[in-house]
Structure formats: structure tokens, C-alpha cells
PDB file of C-alpha atoms in Angstrom:
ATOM      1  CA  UNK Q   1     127.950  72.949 138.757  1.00 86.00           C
ATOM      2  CA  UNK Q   2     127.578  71.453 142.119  1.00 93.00           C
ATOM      3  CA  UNK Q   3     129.110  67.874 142.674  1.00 96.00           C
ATOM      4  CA  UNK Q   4     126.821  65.402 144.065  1.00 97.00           C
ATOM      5  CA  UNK Q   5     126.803  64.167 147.149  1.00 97.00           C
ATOM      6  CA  UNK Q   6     128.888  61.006 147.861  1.00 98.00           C
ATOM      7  CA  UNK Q   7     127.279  58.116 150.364  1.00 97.00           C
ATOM      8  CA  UNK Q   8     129.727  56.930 152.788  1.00 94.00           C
ATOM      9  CA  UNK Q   9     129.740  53.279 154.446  1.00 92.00           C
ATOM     10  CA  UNK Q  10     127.419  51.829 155.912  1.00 90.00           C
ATOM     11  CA  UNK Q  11     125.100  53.508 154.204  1.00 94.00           C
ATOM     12  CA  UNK Q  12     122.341  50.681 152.756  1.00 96.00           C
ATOM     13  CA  UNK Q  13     121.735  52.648 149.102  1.00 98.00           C
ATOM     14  CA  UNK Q  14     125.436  51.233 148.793  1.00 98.00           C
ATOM     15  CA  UNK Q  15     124.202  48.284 148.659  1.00 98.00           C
ATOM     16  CA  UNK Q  16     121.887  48.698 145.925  1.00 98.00           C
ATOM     17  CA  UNK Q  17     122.010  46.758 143.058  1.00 98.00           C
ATOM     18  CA  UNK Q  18     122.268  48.940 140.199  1.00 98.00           C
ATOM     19  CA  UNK Q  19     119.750  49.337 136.550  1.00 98.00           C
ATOM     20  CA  UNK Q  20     120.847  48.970 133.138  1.00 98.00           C
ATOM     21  CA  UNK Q  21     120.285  52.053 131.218  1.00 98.00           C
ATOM     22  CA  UNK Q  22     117.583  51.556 128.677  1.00 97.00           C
ATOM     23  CA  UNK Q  23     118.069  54.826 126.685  1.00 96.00           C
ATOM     24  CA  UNK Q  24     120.668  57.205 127.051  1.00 96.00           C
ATOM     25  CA  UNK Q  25     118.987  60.377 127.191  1.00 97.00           C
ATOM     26  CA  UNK Q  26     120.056  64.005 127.842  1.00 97.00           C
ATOM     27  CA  UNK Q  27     119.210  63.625 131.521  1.00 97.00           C
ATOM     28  CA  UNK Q  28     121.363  60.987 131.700  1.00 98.00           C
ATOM     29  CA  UNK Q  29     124.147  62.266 129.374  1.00 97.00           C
ATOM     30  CA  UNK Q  30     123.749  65.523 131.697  1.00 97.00           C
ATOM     31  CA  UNK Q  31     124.541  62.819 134.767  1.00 98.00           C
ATOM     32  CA  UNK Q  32     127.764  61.836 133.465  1.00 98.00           C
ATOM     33  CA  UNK Q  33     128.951  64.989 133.239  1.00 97.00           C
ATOM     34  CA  UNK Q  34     128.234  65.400 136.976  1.00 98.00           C
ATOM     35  CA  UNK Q  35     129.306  62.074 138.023  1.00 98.00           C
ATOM     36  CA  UNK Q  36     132.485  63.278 136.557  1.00 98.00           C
ATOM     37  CA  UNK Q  37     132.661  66.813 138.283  1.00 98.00           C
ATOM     38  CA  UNK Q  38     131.611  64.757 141.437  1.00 98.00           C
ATOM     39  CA  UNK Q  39     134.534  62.356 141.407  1.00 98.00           C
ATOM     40  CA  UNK Q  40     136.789  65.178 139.903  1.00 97.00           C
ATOM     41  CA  UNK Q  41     136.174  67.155 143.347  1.00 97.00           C
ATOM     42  CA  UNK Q  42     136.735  64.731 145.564  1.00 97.00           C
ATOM     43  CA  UNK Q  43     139.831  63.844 143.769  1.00 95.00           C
ATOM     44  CA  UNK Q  44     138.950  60.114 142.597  1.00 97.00           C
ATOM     45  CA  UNK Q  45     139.765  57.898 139.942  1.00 98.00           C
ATOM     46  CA  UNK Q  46     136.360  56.191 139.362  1.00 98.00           C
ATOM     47  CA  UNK Q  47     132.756  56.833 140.457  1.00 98.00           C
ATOM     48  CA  UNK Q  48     129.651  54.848 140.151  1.00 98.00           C
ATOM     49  CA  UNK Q  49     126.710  56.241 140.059  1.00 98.00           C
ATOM     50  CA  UNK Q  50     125.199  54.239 143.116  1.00 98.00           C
ATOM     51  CA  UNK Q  51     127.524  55.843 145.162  1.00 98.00           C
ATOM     52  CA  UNK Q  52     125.619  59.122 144.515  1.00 98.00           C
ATOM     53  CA  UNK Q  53     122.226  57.762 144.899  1.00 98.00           C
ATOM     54  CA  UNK Q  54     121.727  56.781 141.361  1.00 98.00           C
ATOM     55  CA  UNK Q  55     121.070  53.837 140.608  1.00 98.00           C
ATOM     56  CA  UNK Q  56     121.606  52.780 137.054  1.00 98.00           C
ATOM     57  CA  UNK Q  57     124.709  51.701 135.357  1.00 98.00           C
ATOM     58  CA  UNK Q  58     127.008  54.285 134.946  1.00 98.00           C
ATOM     59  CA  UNK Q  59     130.394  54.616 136.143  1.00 98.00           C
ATOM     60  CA  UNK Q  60     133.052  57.288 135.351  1.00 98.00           C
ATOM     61  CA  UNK Q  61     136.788  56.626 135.306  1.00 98.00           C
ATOM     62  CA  UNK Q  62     139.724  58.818 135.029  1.00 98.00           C
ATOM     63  CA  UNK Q  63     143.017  57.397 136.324  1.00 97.00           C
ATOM     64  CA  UNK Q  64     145.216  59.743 133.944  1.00 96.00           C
ATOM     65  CA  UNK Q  65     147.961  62.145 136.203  1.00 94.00           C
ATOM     66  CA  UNK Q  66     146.391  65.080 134.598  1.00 95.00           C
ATOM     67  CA  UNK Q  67     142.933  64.447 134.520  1.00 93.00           C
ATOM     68  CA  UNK Q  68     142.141  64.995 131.124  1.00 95.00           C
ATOM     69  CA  UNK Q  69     141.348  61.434 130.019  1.00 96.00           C
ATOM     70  CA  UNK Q  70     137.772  60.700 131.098  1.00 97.00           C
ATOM     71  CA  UNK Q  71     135.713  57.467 130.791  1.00 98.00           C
ATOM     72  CA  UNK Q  72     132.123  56.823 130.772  1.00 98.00           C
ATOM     73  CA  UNK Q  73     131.096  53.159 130.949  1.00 98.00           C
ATOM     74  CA  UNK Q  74     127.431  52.639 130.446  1.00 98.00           C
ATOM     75  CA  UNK Q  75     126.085  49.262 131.254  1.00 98.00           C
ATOM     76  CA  UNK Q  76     129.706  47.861 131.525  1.00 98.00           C
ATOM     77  CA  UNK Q  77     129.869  43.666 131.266  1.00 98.00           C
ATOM     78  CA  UNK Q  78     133.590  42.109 131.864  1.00 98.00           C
ATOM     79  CA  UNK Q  79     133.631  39.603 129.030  1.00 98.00           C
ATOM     80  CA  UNK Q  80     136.584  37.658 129.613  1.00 98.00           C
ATOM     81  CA  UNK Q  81     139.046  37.741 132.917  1.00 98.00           C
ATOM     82  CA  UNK Q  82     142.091  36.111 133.696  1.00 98.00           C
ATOM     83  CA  UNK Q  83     145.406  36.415 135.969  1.00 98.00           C
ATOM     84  CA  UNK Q  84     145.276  37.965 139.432  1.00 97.00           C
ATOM     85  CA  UNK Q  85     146.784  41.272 141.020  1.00 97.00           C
ATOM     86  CA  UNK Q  86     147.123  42.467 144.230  1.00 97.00           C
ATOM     87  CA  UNK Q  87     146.875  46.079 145.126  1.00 96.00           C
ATOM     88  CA  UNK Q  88     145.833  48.513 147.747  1.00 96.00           C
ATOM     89  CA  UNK Q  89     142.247  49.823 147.264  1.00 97.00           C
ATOM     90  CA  UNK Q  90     140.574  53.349 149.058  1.00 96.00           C
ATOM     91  CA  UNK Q  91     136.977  54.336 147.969  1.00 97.00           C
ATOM     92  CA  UNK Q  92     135.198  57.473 148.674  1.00 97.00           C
ATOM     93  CA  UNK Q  93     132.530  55.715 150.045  1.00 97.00           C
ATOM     94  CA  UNK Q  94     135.084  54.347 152.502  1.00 95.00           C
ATOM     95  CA  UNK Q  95     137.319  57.927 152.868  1.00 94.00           C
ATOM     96  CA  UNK Q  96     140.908  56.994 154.820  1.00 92.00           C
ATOM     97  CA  UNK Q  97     141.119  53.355 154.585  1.00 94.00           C
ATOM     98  CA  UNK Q  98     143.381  51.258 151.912  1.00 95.00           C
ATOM     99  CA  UNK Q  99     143.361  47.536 152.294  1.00 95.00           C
ATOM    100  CA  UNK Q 100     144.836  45.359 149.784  1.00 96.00           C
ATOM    101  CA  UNK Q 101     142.406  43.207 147.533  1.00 97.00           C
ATOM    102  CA  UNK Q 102     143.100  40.557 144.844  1.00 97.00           C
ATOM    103  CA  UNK Q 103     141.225  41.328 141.518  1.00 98.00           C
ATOM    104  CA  UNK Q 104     141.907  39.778 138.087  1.00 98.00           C
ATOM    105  CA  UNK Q 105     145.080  41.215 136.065  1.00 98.00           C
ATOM    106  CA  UNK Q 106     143.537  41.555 132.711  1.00 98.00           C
ATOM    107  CA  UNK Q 107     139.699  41.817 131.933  1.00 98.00           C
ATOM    108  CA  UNK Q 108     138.096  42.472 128.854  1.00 98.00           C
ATOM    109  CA  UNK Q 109     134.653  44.285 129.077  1.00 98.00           C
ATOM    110  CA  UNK Q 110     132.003  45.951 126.372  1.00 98.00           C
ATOM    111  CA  UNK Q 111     129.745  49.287 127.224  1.00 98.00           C
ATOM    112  CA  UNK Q 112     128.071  52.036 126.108  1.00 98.00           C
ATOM    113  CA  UNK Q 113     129.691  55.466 126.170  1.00 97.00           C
ATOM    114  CA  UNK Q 114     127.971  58.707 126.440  1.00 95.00           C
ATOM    115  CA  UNK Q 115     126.988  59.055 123.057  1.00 94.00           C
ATOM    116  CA  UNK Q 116     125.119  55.780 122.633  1.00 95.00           C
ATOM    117  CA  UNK Q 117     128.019  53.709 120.906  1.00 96.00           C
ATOM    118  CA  UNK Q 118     129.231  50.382 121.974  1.00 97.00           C
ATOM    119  CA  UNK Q 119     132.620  49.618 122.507  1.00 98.00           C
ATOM    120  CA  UNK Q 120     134.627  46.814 123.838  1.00 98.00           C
ATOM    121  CA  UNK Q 121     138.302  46.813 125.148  1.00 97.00           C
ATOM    122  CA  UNK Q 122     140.786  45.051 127.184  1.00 98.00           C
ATOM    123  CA  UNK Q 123     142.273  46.764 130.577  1.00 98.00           C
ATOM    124  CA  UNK Q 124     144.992  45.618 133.191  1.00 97.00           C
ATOM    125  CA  UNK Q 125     147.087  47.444 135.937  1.00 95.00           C
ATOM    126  CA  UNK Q 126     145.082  50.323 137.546  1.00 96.00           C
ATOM    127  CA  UNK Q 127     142.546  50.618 134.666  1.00 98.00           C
ATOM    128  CA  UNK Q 128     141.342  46.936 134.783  1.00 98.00           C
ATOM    129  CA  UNK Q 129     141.274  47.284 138.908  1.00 98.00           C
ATOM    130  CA  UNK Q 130     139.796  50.782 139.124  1.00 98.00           C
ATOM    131  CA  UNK Q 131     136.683  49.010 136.431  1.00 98.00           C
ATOM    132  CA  UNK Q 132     136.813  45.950 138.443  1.00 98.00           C
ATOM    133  CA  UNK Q 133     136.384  47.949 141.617  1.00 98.00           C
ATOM    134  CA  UNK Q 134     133.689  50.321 140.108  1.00 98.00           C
ATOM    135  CA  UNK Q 135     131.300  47.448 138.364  1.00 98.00           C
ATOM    136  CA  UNK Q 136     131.059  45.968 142.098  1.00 98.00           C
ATOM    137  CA  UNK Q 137     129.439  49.342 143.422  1.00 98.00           C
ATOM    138  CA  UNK Q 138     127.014  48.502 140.773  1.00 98.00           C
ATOM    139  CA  UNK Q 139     126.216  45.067 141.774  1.00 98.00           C
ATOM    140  CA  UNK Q 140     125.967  46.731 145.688  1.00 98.00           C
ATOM    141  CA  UNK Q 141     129.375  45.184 146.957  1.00 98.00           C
ATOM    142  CA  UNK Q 142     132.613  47.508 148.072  1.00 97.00           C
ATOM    143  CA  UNK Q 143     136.054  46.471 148.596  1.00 97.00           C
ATOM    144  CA  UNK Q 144     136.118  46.574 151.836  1.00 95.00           C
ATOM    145  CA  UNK Q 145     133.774  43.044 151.377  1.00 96.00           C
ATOM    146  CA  UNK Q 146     136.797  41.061 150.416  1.00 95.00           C
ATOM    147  CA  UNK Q 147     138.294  41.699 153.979  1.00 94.00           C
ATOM    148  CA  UNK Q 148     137.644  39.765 156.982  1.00 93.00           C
ATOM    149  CA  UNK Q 149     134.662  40.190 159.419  1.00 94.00           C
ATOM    150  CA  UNK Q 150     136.612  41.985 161.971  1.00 94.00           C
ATOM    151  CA  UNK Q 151     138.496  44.321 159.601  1.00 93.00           C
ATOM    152  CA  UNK Q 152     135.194  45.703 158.247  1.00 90.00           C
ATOM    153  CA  UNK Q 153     133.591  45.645 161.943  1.00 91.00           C
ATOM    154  CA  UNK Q 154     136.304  47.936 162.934  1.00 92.00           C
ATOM    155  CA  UNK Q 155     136.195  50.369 159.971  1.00 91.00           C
ATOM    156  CA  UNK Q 156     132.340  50.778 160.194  1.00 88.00           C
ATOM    157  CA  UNK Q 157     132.917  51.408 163.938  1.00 90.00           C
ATOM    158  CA  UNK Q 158     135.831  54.620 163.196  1.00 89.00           C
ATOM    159  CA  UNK Q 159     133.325  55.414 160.170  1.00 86.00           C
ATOM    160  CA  UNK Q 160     130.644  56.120 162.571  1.00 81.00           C
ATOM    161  CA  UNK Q 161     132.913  57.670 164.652  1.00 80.00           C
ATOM    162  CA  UNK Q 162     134.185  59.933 162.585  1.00 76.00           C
ATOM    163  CA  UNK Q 163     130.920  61.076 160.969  1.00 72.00           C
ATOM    164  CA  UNK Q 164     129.441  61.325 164.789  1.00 68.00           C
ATOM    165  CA  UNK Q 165     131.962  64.217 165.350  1.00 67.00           C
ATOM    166  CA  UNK Q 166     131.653  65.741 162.459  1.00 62.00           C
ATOM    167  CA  UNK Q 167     129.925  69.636 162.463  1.00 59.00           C
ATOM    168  CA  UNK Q 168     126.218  69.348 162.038  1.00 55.00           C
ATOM    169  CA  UNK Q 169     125.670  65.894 162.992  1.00 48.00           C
ATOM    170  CA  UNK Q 170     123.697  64.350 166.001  1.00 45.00           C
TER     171      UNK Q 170
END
């Protein structure tokens, strides 16, 4: 299996706002086992799949130590949110920047997993913020939105830097 390719910032599909899932098919139970592979291989902890071009909701989240302990969250809603938590955030769509960002300390959400069941649970600490974080690539936003103007200026200018020098590009 080949992971899929990851869009970096400022790409515009990243700013897609993502599709419910109306069935979940083989093609698309086949997709979360690549969205999974994908984020697996770049060494992640969540993945939605608009930041691989795909544009329906479907995020994959594993924030265990040995990687054993995946999640698929089909159409994912937060229900419920309360409290607030500051951490540091990185995305691969936004490789070698952390920035701290204030999300909610406990959520409570309902999806679909992979096999067509709902389920609803409650999440805090990296869990809740990893979901949190993952929902917004959904909805077309990325972390780096709840910085200032001039802190997202400058990492879309090293961003295009960085992918100007890279081997193969113009």
C-alpha cells in the first residue's frame, strides 16, 4: 500500500469544506484503511481526509505510544463542550511549526465507525484536542487560523520557501 499524498499549506483544497458520508461502502471502508497507513507514515496522530484530497467526513486518530489503537470517526459532531486547554499544535499540512492554541478541555461527540455503527463518547487531554483539531480540517480551517495575521503571513512565506527548494520543484 502506498500512503496518500498529504496537501501542505496554502494549498486551497485545505480549505474545503468537507461531505458527510451517505453510505459507508467498501471504497470508502478501503479509504480508511489508507488514511490510516497515510498518517501512520508520516508519523501523525490524526488525519482528515481533506488533507488528502478527499473530501468527505472521515478522520483517523491514533494518539496511542505504540500505535496499535486506531480510530475512525465518520461524520463526527461534538455534542457537548466545555472547559478550555492550552497546548502546542503541529499538523502535517503545516510540517515544522507548533504554536499553542486554546481548544475546549472536554468534548463529547457521536460518529460512525468503519463498520457502519454509531457511537458516542466523551474525550479530553490529547484525544479531545487531536478530534477538536481534526473536525476543523473538515470544516476547511487549520490551527494555524487561531494565530495572528502576521504569524500565519510568516509561516506561509518559509512554507513556500521551503517547498521552492525542494528537488523537483520550479
Amino acid at each position: 500500500m502506498h500512503p496518500l499524498e498529504i496537501l501542505e499549506f496554502p494549498d486551497p483544497r485545505l480549505r474545503t469544506v468537507a461531505s458527510p458520508v451517505k453510505n459507508i461502502t467498501d471504497e470508502i471502508v478501503k479509504f480508511t484503511e489508507r488514511l490510516l497507513f497515510t498518517m501512520y507514515d508520516a508519523t501523525g496522530i490524526g488525519l482528515a481526509a481533506t488533507q488528502v484530497n478527499f473530501h468527505q467526513r472521515i478522520i483517523a486518530i491514533d494518539i496511542s505510544e505504540t500505535k496499535n489503537k486506531p480510530l475512525i470517526l465518520i461524520n463526527p459532531i461534538i455534542t457537548e463542550s466545555a472547559g478550555e486547554i492550552e497546548s502546542n499544535e503541529g499538523c502535517l499540512s503545516v510540517p515544522g511549526f507548533y504554536e499553542p492554541v486554546k481548544r475546549f478541555s472536554e468534548i463529547k461527540l457521536e460518529a460512525i465507525g468503519a463498520n457502519g455503527e454509531s457511537f458516542s463518547f466523551e474525550a479530553s487531554e490529547l484525544l479531545g484536542i487531536c478530534i477538536q483539531h481534526e473536525i476543523d480540517h473538515l470544516d476547511g480551517k487549520l490551527f494555524i487560523d487561531y494565530l495572528s495575521k502576521t504569524k500565519r503571513q510568516l509561516i506561509r512565506k518559509k512554507l513556500k520557501k521551503t517547498n521552492a527548494n525542494r528537488p523537483g520543484s520550479k
